Short mmCIF file of C-alpha atoms in Angstrom, two decimals:
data_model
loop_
_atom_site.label_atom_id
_atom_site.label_comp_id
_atom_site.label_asym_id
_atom_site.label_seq_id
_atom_site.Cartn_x
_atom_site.Cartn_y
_atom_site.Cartn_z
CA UNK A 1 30.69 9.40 33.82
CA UNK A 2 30.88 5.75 35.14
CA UNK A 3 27.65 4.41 36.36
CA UNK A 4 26.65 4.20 40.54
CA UNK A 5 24.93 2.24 42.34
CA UNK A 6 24.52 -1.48 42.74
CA UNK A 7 22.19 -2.09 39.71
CA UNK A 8 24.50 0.36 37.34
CA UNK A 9 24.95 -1.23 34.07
CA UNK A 10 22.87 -4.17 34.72
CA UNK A 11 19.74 -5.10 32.08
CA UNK A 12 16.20 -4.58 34.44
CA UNK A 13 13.00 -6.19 34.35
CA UNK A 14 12.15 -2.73 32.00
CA UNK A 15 14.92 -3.68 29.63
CA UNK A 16 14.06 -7.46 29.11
CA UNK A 17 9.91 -5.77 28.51
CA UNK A 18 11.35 -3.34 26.49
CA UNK A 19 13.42 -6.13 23.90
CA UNK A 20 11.01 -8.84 23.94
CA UNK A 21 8.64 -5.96 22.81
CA UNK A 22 11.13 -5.36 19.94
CA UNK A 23 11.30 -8.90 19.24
CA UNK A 24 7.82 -9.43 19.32
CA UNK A 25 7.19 -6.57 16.79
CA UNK A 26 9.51 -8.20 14.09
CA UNK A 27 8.26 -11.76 14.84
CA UNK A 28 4.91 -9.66 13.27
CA UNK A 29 6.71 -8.07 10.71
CA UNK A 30 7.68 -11.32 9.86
CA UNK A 31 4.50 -13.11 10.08
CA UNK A 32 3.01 -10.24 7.74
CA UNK A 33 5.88 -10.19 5.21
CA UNK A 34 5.47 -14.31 4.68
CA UNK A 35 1.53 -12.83 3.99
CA UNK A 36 2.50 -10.55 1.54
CA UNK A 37 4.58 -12.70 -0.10
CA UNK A 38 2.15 -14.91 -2.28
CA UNK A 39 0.04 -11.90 -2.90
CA UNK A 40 2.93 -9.52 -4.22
CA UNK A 41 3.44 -12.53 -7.01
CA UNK A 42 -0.31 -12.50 -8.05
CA UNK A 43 -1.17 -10.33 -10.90
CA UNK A 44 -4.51 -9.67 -9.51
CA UNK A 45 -3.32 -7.81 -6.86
CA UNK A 46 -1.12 -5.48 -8.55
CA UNK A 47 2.52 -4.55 -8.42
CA UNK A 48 2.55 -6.09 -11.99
CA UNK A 49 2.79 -2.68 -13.99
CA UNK A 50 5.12 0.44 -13.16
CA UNK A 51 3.72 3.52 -10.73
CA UNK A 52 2.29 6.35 -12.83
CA UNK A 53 4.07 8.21 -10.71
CA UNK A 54 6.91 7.64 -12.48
CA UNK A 55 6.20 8.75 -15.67
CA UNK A 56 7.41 11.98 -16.81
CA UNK A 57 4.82 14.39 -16.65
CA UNK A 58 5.10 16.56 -20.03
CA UNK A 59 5.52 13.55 -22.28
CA UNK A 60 3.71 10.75 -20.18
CA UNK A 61 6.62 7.98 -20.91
CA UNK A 62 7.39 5.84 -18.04
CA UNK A 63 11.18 7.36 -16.93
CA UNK A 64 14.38 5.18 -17.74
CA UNK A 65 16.55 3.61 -15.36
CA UNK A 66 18.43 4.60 -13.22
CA UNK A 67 15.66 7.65 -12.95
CA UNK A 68 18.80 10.23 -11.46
CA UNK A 69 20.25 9.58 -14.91
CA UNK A 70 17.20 9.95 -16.87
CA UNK A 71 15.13 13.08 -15.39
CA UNK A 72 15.28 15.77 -13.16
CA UNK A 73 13.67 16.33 -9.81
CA UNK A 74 11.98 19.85 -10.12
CA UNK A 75 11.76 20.99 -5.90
CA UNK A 76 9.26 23.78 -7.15
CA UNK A 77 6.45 21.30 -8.11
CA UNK A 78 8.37 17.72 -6.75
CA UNK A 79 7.98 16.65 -10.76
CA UNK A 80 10.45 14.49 -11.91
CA UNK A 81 10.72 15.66 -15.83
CA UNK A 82 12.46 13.43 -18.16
CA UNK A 83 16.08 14.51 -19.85
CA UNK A 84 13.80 15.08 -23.67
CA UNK A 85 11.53 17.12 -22.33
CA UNK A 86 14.01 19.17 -19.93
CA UNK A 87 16.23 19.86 -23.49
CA UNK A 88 13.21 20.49 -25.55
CA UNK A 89 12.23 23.55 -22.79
CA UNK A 90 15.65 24.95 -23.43
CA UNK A 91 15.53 24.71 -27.20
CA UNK A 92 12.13 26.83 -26.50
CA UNK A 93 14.16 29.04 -24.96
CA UNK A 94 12.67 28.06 -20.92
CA UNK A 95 15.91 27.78 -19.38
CA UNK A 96 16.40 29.53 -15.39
CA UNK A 97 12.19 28.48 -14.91
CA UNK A 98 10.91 24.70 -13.87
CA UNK A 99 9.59 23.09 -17.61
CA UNK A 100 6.72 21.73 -16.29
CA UNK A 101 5.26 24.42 -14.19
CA UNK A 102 7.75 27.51 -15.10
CA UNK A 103 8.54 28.80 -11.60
CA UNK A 104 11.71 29.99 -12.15
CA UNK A 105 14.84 28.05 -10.39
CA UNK A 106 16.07 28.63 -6.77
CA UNK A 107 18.77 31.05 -6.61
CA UNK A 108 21.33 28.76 -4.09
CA UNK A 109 20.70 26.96 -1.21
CA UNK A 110 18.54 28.76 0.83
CA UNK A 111 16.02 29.36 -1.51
CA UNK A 112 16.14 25.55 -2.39
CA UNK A 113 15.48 24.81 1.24
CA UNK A 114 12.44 27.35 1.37
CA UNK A 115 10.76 25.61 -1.80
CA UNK A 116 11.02 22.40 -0.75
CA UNK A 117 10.42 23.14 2.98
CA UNK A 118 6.89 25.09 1.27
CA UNK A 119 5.91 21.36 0.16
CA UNK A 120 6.23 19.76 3.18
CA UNK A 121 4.39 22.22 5.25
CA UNK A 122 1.78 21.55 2.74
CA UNK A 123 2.44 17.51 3.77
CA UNK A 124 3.45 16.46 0.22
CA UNK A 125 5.06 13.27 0.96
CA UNK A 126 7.39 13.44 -2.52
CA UNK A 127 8.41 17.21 -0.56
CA UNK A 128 8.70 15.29 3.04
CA UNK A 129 11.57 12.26 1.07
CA UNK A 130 13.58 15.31 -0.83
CA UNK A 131 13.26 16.99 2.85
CA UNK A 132 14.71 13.53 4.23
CA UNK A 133 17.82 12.97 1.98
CA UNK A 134 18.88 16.34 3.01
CA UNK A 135 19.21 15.47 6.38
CA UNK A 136 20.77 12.09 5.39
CA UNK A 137 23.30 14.16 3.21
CA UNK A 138 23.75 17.32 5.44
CA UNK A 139 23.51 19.53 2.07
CA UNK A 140 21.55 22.49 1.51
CA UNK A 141 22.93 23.93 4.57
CA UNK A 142 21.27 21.50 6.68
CA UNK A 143 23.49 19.64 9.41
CA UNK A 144 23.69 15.56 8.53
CA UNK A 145 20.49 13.99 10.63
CA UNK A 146 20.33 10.51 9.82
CA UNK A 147 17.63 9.83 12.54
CA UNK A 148 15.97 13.04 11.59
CA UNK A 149 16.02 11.81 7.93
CA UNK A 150 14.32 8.08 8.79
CA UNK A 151 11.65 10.55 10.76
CA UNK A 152 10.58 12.33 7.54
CA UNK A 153 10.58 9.25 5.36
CA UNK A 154 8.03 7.28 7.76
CA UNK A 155 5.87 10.14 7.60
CA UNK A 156 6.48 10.65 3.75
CA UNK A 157 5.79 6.77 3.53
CA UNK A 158 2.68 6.87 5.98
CA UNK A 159 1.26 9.46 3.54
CA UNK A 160 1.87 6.87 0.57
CA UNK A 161 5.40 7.85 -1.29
CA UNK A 162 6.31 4.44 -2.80
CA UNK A 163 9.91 6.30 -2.64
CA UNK A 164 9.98 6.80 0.95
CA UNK A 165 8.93 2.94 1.18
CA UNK A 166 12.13 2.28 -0.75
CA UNK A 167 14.60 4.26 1.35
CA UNK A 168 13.11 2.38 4.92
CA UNK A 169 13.44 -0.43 3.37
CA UNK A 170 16.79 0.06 2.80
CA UNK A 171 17.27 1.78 6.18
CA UNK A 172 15.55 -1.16 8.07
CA UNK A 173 17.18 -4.11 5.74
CA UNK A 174 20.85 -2.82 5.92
CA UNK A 175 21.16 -1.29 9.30
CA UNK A 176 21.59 1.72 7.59
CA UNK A 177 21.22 4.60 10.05
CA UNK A 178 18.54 2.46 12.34
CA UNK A 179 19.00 -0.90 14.02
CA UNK A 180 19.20 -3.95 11.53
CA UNK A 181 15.43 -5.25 10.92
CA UNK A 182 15.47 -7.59 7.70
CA UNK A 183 11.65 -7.92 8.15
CA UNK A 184 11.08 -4.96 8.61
CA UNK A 185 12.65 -3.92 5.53
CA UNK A 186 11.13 -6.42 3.58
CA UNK A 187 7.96 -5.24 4.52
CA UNK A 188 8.65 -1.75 3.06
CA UNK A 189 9.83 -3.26 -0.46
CA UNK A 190 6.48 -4.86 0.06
CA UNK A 191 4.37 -2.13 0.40
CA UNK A 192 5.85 -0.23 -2.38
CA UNK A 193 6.23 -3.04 -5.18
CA UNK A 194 2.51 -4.06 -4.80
CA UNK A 195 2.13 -0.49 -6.35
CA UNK A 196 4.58 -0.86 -9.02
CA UNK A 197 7.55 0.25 -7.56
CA UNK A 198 10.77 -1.35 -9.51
CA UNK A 199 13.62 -1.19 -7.13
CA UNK A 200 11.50 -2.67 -4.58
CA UNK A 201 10.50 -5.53 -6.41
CA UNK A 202 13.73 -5.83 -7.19
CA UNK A 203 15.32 -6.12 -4.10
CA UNK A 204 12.45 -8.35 -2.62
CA UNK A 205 14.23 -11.10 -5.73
CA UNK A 206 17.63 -10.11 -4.11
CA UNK A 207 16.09 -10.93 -0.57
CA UNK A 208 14.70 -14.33 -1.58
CA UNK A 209 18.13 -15.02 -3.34
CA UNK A 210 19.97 -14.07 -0.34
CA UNK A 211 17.13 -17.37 1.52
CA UNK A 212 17.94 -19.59 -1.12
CA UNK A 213 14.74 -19.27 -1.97
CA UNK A 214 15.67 -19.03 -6.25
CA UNK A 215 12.30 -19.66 -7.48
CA UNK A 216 11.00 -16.89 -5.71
CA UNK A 217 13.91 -14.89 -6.86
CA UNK A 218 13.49 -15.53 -10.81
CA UNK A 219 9.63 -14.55 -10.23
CA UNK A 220 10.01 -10.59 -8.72
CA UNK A 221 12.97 -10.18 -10.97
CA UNK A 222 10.61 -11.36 -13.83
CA UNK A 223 8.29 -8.93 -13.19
CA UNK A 224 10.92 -5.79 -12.41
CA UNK A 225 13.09 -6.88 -15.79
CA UNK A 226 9.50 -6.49 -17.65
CA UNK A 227 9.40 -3.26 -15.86
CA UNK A 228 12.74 -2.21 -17.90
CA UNK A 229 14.85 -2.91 -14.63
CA UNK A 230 18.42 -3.96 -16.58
CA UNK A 231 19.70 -4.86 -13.16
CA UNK A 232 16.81 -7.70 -12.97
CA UNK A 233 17.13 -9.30 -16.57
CA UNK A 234 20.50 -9.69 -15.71
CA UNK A 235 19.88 -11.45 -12.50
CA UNK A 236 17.89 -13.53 -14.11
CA UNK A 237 20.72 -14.43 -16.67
CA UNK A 238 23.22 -15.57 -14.17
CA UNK A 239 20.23 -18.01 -12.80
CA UNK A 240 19.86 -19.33 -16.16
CA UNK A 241 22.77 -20.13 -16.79
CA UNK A 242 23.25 -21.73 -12.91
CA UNK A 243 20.63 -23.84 -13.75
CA UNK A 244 17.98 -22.01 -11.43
CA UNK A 245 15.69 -20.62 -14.01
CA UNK A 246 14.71 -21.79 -17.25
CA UNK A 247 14.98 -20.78 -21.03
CA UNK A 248 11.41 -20.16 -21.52
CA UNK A 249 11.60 -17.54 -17.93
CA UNK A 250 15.03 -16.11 -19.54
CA UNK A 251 13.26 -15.58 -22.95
CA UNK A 252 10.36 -14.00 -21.27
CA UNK A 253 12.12 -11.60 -19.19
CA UNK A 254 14.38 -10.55 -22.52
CA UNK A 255 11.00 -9.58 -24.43
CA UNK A 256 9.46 -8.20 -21.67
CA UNK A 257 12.56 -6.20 -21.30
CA UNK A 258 12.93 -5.19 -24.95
CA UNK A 259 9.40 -3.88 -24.81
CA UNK A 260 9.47 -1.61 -21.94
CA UNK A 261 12.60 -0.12 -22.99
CA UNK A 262 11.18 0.66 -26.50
CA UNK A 263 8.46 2.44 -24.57
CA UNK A 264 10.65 4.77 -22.96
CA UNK A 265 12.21 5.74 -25.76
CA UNK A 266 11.47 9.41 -27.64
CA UNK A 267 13.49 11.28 -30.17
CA UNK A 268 13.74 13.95 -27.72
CA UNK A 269 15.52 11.78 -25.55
CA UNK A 270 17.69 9.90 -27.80
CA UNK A 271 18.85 13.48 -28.63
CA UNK A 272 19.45 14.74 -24.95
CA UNK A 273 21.57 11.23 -24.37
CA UNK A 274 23.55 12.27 -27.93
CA UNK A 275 24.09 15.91 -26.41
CA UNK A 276 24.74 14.79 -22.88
CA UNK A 277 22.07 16.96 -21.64
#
């Protein structure tokens, strides 16, 4: 229906309140990004070493990247168990239960839904991000809810899920699924690599890039390529050889690399990669 009336269509005094509030709140975001900025490259404040969160937690290594490749999200107990120890549970014969707390597997959909569903009600914020990219998807019978999907990752991410950080920030940086708020974004990344979280220190060096700002780039991809983020050390490759960082960075990031790799490593899981478990 066409709007009536003689103000119809027209911005009012509300409207201009309204987006100068909006632009006042990302002026802030900002502000309080540029903050964070000299703090997320200090090693005294953290974001230097990986989120225990993220280590597998039968065998206590620190998961590879990408993590979808390299473990399994369990919806029972929201544990992501690496691909060794999820092929050393079969071998033992555990094979329709979860191998970290043995609560046997959901049955389809539904019963997917209901487990993870249990979590949230119980305000697990890992529960509250799975919860999120099935709205975002529209699988497990669930209708696609983009909006409804940003919801459950701000609450996931006010209740500290370095994950749901990630996502928002992608959300916010992109436009993807919510209005186009690089600050915003940034801020996110932020939050979640001063605890350690590797794709958002990584994309805070992509972000600085992006600025021109190289320096800044070479120094969060140093620390996610020392992290075992392959995606960084190569980053920081191409600026070596454009002249924006130098050998001694380069040979940093390759050992620092090297050595977090070789930490991930198990038999078990050189096995499951052999078997393509």
């Amino acid at each position: 229906m066409e709007p009536v009336g003689p103000d119809a269509g027209t911005p009012s005094q509300d409207d201009g309140v309204a987006a100068g509030g909006a632009d006042d709140r990302s002026a802030e975001a900002a502000t309080e990004a540029a903050r964070y900025s000299e703090r997320l490259l200090s090693e005294g404040h953290g974001g230097h070493g990986r989120w225990e969160g993220h280590r597998c937690p039968i065998c206590f290594l620190f998961i590879g990247f990408p993590m979808d490749q390299h473990a399994k999200m369990n919806v029972c107990c929201m544990k992501l168990v690496c691909i060794g120890c999820s092929l050393a549970a079969r071998q033992r014969g555990i094979y329709e239960r979860c191998p970290f707390c043995r609560t046997p597997r959901p049955a389809d959909e539904a019963s997917e839904l209901a487990m993870i569903q249990k979590r949230v009600n119980r305000q697990d914020p890992e529960a509250i991000v799975q919860l999120g990219f099935q709205y975002y998807y529209g699988k497990l019978g669930l209708a696609k809810d983009v909006p409804r999907a940003i919801e459950l990752w701000t609450e996931a991410a006010e209740l500290g899920s370095l994950d749901a950080h990630y996502q928002l920030g992608v959300t916010y940086y992109y436009g993807d699924g919510a209005r186009e708020d690089k600050p915003r974004g940034v801020r996110h990344w932020q939050l979640a690599a001063m605890k350690g979280d590797v794709k958002s220190r990584s994309f805070l060096g992509t972000d600085e890039f992006i600025k021109g700002n190289c320096e800044l780039a070479v120094q969060h991809w140093l620390i996610s390529a020392k992290m075992g983020d392959e995606d960084s050390l190569n980053y920081i490759k191409n600026m070596f050889m454009d002249g924006h960082a130098t050998k001694g960075q380069y040979a940093e990031a390759l050992w620092g690399y090297g050595d977090a790799v070789e930490e991930m490593k198990s038999h078990q899981r050189d096995e499951a990669k052999r078997l393509g478990a």
